[in-house]
Short mmCIF file of C-alpha atoms in Angstrom, two decimals:
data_model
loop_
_atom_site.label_atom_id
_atom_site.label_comp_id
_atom_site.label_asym_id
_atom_site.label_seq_id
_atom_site.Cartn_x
_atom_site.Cartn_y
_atom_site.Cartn_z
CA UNK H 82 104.07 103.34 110.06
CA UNK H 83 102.45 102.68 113.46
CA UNK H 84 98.50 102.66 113.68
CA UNK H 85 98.13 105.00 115.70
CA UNK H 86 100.69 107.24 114.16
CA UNK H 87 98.47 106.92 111.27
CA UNK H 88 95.36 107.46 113.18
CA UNK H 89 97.02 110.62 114.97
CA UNK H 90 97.64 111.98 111.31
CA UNK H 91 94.32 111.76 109.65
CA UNK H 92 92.43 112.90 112.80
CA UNK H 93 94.66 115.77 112.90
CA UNK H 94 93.15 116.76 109.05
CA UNK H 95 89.84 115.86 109.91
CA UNK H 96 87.42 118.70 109.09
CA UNK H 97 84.23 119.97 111.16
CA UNK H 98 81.30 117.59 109.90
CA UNK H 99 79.98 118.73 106.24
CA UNK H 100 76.17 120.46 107.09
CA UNK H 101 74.99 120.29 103.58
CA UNK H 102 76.48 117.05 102.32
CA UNK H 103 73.24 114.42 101.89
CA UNK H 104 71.19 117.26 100.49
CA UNK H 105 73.89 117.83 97.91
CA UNK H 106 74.11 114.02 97.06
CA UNK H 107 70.55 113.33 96.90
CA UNK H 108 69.89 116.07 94.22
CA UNK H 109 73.11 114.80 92.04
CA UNK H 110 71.97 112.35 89.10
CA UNK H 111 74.48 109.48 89.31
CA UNK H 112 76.79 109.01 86.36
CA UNK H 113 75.18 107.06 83.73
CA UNK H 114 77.44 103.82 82.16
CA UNK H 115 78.16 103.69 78.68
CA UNK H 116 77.68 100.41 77.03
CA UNK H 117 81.60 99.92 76.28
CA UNK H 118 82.33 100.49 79.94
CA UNK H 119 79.44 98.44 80.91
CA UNK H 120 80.88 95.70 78.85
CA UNK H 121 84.72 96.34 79.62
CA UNK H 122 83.60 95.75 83.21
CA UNK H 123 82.19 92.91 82.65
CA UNK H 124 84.86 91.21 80.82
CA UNK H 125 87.02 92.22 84.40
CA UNK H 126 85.05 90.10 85.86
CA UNK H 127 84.84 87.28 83.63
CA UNK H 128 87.17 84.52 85.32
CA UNK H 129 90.32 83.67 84.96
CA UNK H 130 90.19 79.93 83.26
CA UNK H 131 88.05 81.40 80.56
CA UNK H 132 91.10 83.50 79.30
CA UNK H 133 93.64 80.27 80.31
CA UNK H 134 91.33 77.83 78.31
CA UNK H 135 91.11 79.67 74.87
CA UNK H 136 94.75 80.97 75.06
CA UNK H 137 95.98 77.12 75.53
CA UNK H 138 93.99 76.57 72.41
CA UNK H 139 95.82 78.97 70.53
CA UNK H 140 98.96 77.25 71.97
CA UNK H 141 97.72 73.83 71.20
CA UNK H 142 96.46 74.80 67.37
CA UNK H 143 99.80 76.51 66.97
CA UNK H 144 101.94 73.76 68.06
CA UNK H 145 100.02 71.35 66.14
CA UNK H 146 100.81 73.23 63.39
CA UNK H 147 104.25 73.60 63.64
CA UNK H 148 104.43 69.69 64.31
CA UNK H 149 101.39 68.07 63.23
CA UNK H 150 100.87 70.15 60.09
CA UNK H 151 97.59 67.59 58.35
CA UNK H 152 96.38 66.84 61.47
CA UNK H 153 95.97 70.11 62.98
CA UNK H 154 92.30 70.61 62.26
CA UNK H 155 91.59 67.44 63.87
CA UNK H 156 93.29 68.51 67.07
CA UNK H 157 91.71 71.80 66.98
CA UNK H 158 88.03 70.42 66.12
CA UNK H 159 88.66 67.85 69.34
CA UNK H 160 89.58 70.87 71.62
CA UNK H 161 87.34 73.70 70.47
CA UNK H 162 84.22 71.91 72.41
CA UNK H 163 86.14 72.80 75.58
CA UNK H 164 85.91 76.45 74.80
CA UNK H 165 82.17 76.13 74.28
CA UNK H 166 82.04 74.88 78.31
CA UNK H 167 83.05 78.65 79.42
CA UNK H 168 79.89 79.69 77.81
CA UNK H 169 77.45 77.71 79.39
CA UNK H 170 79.65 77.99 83.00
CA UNK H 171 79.70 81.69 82.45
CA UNK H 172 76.19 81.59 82.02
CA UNK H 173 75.01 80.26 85.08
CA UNK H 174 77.73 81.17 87.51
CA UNK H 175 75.12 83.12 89.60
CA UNK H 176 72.94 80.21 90.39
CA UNK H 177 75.11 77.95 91.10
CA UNK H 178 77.32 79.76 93.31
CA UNK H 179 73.87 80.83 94.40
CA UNK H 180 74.59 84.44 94.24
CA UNK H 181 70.91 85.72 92.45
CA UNK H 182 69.44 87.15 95.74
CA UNK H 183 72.60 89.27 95.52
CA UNK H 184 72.83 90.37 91.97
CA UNK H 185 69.95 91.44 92.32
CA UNK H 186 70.78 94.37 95.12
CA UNK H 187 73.35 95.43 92.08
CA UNK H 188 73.27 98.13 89.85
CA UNK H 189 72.78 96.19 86.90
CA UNK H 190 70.14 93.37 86.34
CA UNK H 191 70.98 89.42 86.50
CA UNK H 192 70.20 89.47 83.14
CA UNK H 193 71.75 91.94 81.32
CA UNK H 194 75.21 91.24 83.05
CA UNK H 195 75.14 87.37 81.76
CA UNK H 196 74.19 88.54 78.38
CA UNK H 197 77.02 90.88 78.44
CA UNK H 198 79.35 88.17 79.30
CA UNK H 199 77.96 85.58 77.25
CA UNK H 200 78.37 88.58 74.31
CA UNK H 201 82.09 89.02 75.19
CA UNK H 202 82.65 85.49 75.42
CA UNK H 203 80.50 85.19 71.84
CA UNK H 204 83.39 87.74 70.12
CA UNK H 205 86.24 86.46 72.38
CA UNK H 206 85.27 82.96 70.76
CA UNK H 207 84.76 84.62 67.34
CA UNK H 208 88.40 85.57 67.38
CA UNK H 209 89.21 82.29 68.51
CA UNK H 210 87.66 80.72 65.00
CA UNK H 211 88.94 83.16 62.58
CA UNK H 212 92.31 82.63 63.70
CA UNK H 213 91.88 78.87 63.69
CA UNK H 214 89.82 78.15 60.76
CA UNK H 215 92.53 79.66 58.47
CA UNK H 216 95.07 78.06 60.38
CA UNK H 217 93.56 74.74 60.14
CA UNK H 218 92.17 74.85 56.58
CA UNK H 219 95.92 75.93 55.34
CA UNK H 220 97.31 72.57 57.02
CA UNK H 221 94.24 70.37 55.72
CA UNK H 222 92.71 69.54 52.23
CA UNK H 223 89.69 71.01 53.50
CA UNK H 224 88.63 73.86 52.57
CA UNK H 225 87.67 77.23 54.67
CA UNK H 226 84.13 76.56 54.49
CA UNK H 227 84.74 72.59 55.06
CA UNK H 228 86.85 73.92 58.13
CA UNK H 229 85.10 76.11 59.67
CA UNK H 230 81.92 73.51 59.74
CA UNK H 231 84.23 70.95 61.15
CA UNK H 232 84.89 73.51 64.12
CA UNK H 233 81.48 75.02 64.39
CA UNK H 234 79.08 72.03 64.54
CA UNK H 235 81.36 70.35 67.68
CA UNK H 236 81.48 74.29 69.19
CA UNK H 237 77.78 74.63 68.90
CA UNK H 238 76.59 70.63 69.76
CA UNK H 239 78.47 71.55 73.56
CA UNK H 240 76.66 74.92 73.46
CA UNK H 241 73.13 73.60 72.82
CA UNK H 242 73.92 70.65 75.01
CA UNK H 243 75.27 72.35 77.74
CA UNK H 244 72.79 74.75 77.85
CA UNK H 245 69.72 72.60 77.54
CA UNK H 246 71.54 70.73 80.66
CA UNK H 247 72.27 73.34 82.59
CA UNK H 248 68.52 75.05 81.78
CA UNK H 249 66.79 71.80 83.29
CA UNK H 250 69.53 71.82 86.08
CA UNK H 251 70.73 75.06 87.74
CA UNK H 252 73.31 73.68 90.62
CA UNK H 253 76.67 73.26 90.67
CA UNK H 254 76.39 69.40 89.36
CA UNK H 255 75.35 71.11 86.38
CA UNK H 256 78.69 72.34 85.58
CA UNK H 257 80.89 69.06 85.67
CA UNK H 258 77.81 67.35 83.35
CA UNK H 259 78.57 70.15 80.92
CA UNK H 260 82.97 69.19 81.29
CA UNK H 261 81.30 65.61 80.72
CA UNK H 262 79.55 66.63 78.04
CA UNK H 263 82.71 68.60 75.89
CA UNK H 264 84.48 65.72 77.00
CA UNK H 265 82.19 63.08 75.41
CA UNK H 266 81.93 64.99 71.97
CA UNK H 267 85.99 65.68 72.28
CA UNK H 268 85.84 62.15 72.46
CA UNK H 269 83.27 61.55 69.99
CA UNK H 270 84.70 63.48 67.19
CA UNK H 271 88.01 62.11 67.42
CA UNK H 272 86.64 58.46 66.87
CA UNK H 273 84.80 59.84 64.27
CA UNK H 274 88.02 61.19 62.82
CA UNK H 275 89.96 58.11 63.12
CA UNK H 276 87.39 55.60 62.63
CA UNK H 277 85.26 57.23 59.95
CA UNK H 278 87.08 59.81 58.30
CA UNK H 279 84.90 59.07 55.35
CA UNK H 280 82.19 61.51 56.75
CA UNK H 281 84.96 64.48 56.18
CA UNK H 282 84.46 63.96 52.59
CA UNK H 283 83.55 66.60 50.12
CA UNK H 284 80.58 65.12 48.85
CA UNK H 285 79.13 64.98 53.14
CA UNK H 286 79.18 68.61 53.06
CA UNK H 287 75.73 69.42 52.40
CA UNK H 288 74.86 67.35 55.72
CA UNK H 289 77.49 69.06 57.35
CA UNK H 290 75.89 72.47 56.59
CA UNK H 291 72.37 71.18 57.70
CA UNK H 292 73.45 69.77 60.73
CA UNK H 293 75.02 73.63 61.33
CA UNK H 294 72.01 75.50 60.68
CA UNK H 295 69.78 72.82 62.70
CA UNK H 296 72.30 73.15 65.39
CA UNK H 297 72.45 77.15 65.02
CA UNK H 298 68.33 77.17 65.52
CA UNK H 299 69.03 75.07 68.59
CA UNK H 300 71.22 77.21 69.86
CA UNK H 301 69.23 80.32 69.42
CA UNK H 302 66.20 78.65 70.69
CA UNK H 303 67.82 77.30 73.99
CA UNK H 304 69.35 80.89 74.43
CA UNK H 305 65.80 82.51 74.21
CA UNK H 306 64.82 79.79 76.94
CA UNK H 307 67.63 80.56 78.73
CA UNK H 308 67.36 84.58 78.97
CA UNK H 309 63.24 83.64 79.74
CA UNK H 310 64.29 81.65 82.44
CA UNK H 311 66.86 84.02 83.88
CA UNK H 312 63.71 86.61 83.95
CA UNK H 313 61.44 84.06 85.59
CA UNK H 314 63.96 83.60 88.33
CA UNK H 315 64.51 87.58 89.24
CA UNK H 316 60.21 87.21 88.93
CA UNK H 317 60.26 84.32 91.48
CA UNK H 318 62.94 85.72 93.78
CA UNK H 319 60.92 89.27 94.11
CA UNK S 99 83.04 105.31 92.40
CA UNK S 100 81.64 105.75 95.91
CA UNK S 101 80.43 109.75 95.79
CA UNK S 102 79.75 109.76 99.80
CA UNK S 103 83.36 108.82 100.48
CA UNK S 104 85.04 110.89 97.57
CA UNK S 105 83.00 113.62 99.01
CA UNK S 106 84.46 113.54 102.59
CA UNK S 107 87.92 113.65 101.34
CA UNK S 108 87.44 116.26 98.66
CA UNK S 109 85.99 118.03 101.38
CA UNK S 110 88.94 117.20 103.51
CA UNK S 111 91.48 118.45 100.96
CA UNK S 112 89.41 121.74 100.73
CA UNK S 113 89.03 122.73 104.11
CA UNK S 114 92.82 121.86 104.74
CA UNK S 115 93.20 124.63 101.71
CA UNK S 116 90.85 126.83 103.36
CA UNK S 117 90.16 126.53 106.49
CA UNK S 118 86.89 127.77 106.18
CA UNK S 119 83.58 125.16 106.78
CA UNK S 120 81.43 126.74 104.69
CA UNK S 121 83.73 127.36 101.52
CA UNK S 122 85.08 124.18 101.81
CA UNK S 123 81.79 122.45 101.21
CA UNK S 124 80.85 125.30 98.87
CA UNK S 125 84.11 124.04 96.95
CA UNK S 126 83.48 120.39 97.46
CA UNK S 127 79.79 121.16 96.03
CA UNK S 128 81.25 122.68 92.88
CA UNK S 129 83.79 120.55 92.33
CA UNK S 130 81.53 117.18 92.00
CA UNK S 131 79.33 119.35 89.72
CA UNK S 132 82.23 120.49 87.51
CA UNK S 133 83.24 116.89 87.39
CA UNK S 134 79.80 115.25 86.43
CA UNK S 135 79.51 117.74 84.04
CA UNK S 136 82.55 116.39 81.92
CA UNK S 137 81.14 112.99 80.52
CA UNK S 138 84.39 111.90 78.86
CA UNK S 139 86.40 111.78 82.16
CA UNK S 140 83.66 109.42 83.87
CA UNK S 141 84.22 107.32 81.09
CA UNK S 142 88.02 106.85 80.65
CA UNK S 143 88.79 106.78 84.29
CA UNK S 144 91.84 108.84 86.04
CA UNK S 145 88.43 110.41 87.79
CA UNK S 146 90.82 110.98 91.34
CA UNK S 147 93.10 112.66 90.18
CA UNK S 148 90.00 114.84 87.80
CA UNK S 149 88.37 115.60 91.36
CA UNK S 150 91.08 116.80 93.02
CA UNK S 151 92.49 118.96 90.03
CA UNK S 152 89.05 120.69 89.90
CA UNK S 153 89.30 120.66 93.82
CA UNK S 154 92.33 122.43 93.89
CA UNK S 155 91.85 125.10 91.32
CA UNK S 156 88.65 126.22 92.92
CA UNK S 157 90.62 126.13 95.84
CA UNK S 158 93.06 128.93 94.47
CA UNK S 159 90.20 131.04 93.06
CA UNK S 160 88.75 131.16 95.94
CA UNK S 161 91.57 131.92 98.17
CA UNK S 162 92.72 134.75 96.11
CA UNK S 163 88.88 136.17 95.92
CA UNK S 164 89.11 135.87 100.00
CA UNK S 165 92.06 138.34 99.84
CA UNK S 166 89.61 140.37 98.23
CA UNK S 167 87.11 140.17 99.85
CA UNK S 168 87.87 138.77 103.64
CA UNK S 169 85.62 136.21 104.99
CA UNK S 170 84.17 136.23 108.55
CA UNK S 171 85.54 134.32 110.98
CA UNK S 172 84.17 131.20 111.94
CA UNK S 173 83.35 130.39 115.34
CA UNK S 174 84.16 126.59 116.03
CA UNK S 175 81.43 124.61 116.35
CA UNK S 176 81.29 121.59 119.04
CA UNK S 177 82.50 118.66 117.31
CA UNK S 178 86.05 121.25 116.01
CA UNK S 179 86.13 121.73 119.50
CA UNK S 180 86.78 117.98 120.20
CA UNK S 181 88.60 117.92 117.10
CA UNK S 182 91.42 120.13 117.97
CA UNK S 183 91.70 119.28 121.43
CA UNK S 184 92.37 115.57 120.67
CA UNK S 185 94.44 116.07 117.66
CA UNK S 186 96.01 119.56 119.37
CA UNK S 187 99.57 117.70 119.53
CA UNK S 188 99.43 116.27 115.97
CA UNK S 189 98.08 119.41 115.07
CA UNK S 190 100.73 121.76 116.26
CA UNK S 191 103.78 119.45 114.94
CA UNK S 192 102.31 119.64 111.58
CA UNK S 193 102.12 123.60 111.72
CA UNK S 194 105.89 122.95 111.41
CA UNK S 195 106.08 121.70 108.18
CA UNK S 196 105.99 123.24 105.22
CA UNK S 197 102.49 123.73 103.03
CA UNK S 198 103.34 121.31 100.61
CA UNK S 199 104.62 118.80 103.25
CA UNK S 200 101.39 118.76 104.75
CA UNK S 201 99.24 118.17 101.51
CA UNK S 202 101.31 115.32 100.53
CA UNK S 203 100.73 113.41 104.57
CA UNK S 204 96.75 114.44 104.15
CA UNK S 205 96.60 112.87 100.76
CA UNK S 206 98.55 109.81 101.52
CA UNK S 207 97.89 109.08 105.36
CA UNK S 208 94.17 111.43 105.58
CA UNK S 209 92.75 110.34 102.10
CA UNK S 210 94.29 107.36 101.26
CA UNK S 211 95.48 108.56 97.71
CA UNK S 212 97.31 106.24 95.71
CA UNK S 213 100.81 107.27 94.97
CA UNK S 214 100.43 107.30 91.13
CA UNK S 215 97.39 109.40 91.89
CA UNK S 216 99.58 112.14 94.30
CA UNK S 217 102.26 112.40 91.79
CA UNK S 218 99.73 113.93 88.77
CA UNK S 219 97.73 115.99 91.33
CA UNK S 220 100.70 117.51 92.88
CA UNK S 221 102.91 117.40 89.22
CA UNK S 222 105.46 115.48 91.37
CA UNK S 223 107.75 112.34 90.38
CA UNK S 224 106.91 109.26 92.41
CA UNK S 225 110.62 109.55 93.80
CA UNK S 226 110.00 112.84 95.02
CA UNK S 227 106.92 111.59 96.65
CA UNK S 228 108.26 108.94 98.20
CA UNK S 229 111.25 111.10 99.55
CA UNK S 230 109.24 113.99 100.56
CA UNK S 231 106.96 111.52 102.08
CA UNK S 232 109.62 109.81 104.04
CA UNK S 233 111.04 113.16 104.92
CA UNK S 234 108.04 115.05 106.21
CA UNK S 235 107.00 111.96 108.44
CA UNK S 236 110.37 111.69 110.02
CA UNK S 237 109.96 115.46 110.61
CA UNK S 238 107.22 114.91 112.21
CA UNK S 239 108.16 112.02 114.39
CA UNK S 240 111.18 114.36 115.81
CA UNK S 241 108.52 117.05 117.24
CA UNK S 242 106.22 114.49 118.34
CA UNK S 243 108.18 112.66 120.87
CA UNK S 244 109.13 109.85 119.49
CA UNK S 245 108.48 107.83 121.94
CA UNK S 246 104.76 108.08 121.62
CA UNK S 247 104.55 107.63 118.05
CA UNK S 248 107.60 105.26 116.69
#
């Protein structure tokens, strides 16, 4: 259809100009968000590698499975920090992309949009374990507990990491340190695997479970910072 | 949802119903209360096609209370003036089509409704709106000359 065809057409239904319309609008509450929509909005937004990076995980833990059987929990435990980078990248996608001023304008605040993402990235992640600590423990000697340690200390080391990184540092540098950083304990933990495997031993697991809940404090802690930080930053740009 | 903009074209759809100013808006008032009103529907989404059901049965109450009760005649204010005498051609060649002809080109072409949106608001398959569509601009084209508007 021709523009001005089109034009022709919608002035034809134009109506004489509203008289009452901005004191109608002005006295209308605006329609409140529920939290589920709030956060189902949120996950729209969430980008697209996020969703590529923990299906190819799936893919990966699947196919080393089918192939690998034993050796499946090493594979996944050498690709799960990877996931953990999506976190910390979510996280500070505003600053770096400088966007703050902007977010701010929004109907929501800078901070309680990254902690809804970094919450549906926390349960998308959560999914992501329970399907492959079960998966891995039923390939592997280990046991569920053993398993899901093996997975959650490398997970939460990038987390803390990256965070505490990209807390000191908020450009866009900040994001290829943290894809340094998951790459480093990727590599890490696989010459762990195949150089000391003895540390995968039962009687290592108490160590194993400190090292979790130390790293779990860390992570909490650096998350606090984090959210203080974010708050500073909306303080600072006011 | 952007209320300002919804509001023009709910407004648009109801005068086109009514042709009266001040019902319209009257209409267009009631409608965005009727709809804010119903939490559930601002939640699930679908909230187009909500408006302009609300829209349109207000529309019908009201037009059958007018037979009742006949309204006064508007005089046309300045900017209807300019109105109808740059859109007097378009105007006149859409007289010629039928009622339902008409809604369909104002909610497609006027208010940019999407064609999922048109079929559940005018109970419609989305062949039939793409035929009627087709048809009712061709129509159209034929008593416009076509030479202006091809």
């Amino acid at each position: 259809m021709k523009k001005n065809f089109k034009k022709a057409l919608q002035n034809a239904f134009e109506p004489p100009m509203p008289l009452r319309k901005n004191e109608f609008l002005k006295t209308i509450p605006q329609p409140k968000t529920s939290m589920i929509s709030f956060m189902l909005t949120q996950a729209e937004y969430l980008p697209k590698h996020v969703w590529w990076s923990s299906t190819l995980i799936v893919c990966i833990a699947l196919f080393g499975a089918y192939f690998l059987k034993n050796d499946v929990l090493g594979i996944v435990s050498t690709v799960i920090p990877f996931a953990a980078v999506s976190v910390i990248t979510e996280n500070i996608r505003s600053d770096i992309y400088m966007m703050s001023e902007l977010e701010m304008a929004a109907q929501f605040s800078l901070k309680s949009v990254v902690l809804a993402r970094m919450g549906i990235l926390g349960v998308l992640h959560l999914i992501l374990l329970l399907f492959l600590i079960p998966l891995s423990s039923f390939y592997n000697v280990a046991s569920v507990l053993q398993t899901g340690l093996y997975l959650l200390v490398p997970y939460l080391l990038t987390i803390t990491i990256g965070l505490w990184v990209t807390r000191k540092v908020r450009v866009i540098e900040s994001m290829y340190v943290c894809i340094g950083i998951s790459a480093c304990i990727s590599g890490i933990n696989f010459f762990v695997q195949t150089i000391f495997p003895i540390v995968y031993e039962e009687k290592y697991l108490l160590n194993w479970i400190l090292i979790l809940i130390i790293l779990i404090i860390l992570t909490i802690r650096e998350l606090k910072k984090d959210i203080r930080q974010t708050e500073e930053l909306i303080w600072n740009l006011l | 949802m952007d209320l300002e903009e919804e509001y023009d074209k709910i407004y648009r759809y109801c005068f086109f119903k009514l042709h009266h100013q001040q019902m319209a808006e009257d209409i267009t008032q009631e409608t965005f209360l009727r709809f804010l009103e119903q939490k559930e529907y601002c939640e699930r989404g679908k909230k187009l096609r909500y408006l302009y059901t609300i829209a349109h049965h207000l529309c019908v109450d009201a037009y059958r209370k007018s037979k009742e009760e006949p309204l006064t005649d508007e005089l046309p204010s300045e900017d209807m003036e300019d109105d109808m005498l740059t859109g007097i051609v378009v105007k006149a060649a859409l007289r010629e089509l039928s009622r339902e002809e008409q809604e369909l080109l104002l909610l497609r072409y006027a208010n940019e409704v999407g064609v999922s949106d048109i079929c559940s608001i005018l109970h419609m398959s989305r062949f039939t709106v793409y035929r009627k569509t087709i048809k009712a601009i061709k129509q159209l084209q034929n008593i416009l000359r076509e030479e202006d508007f091809k």
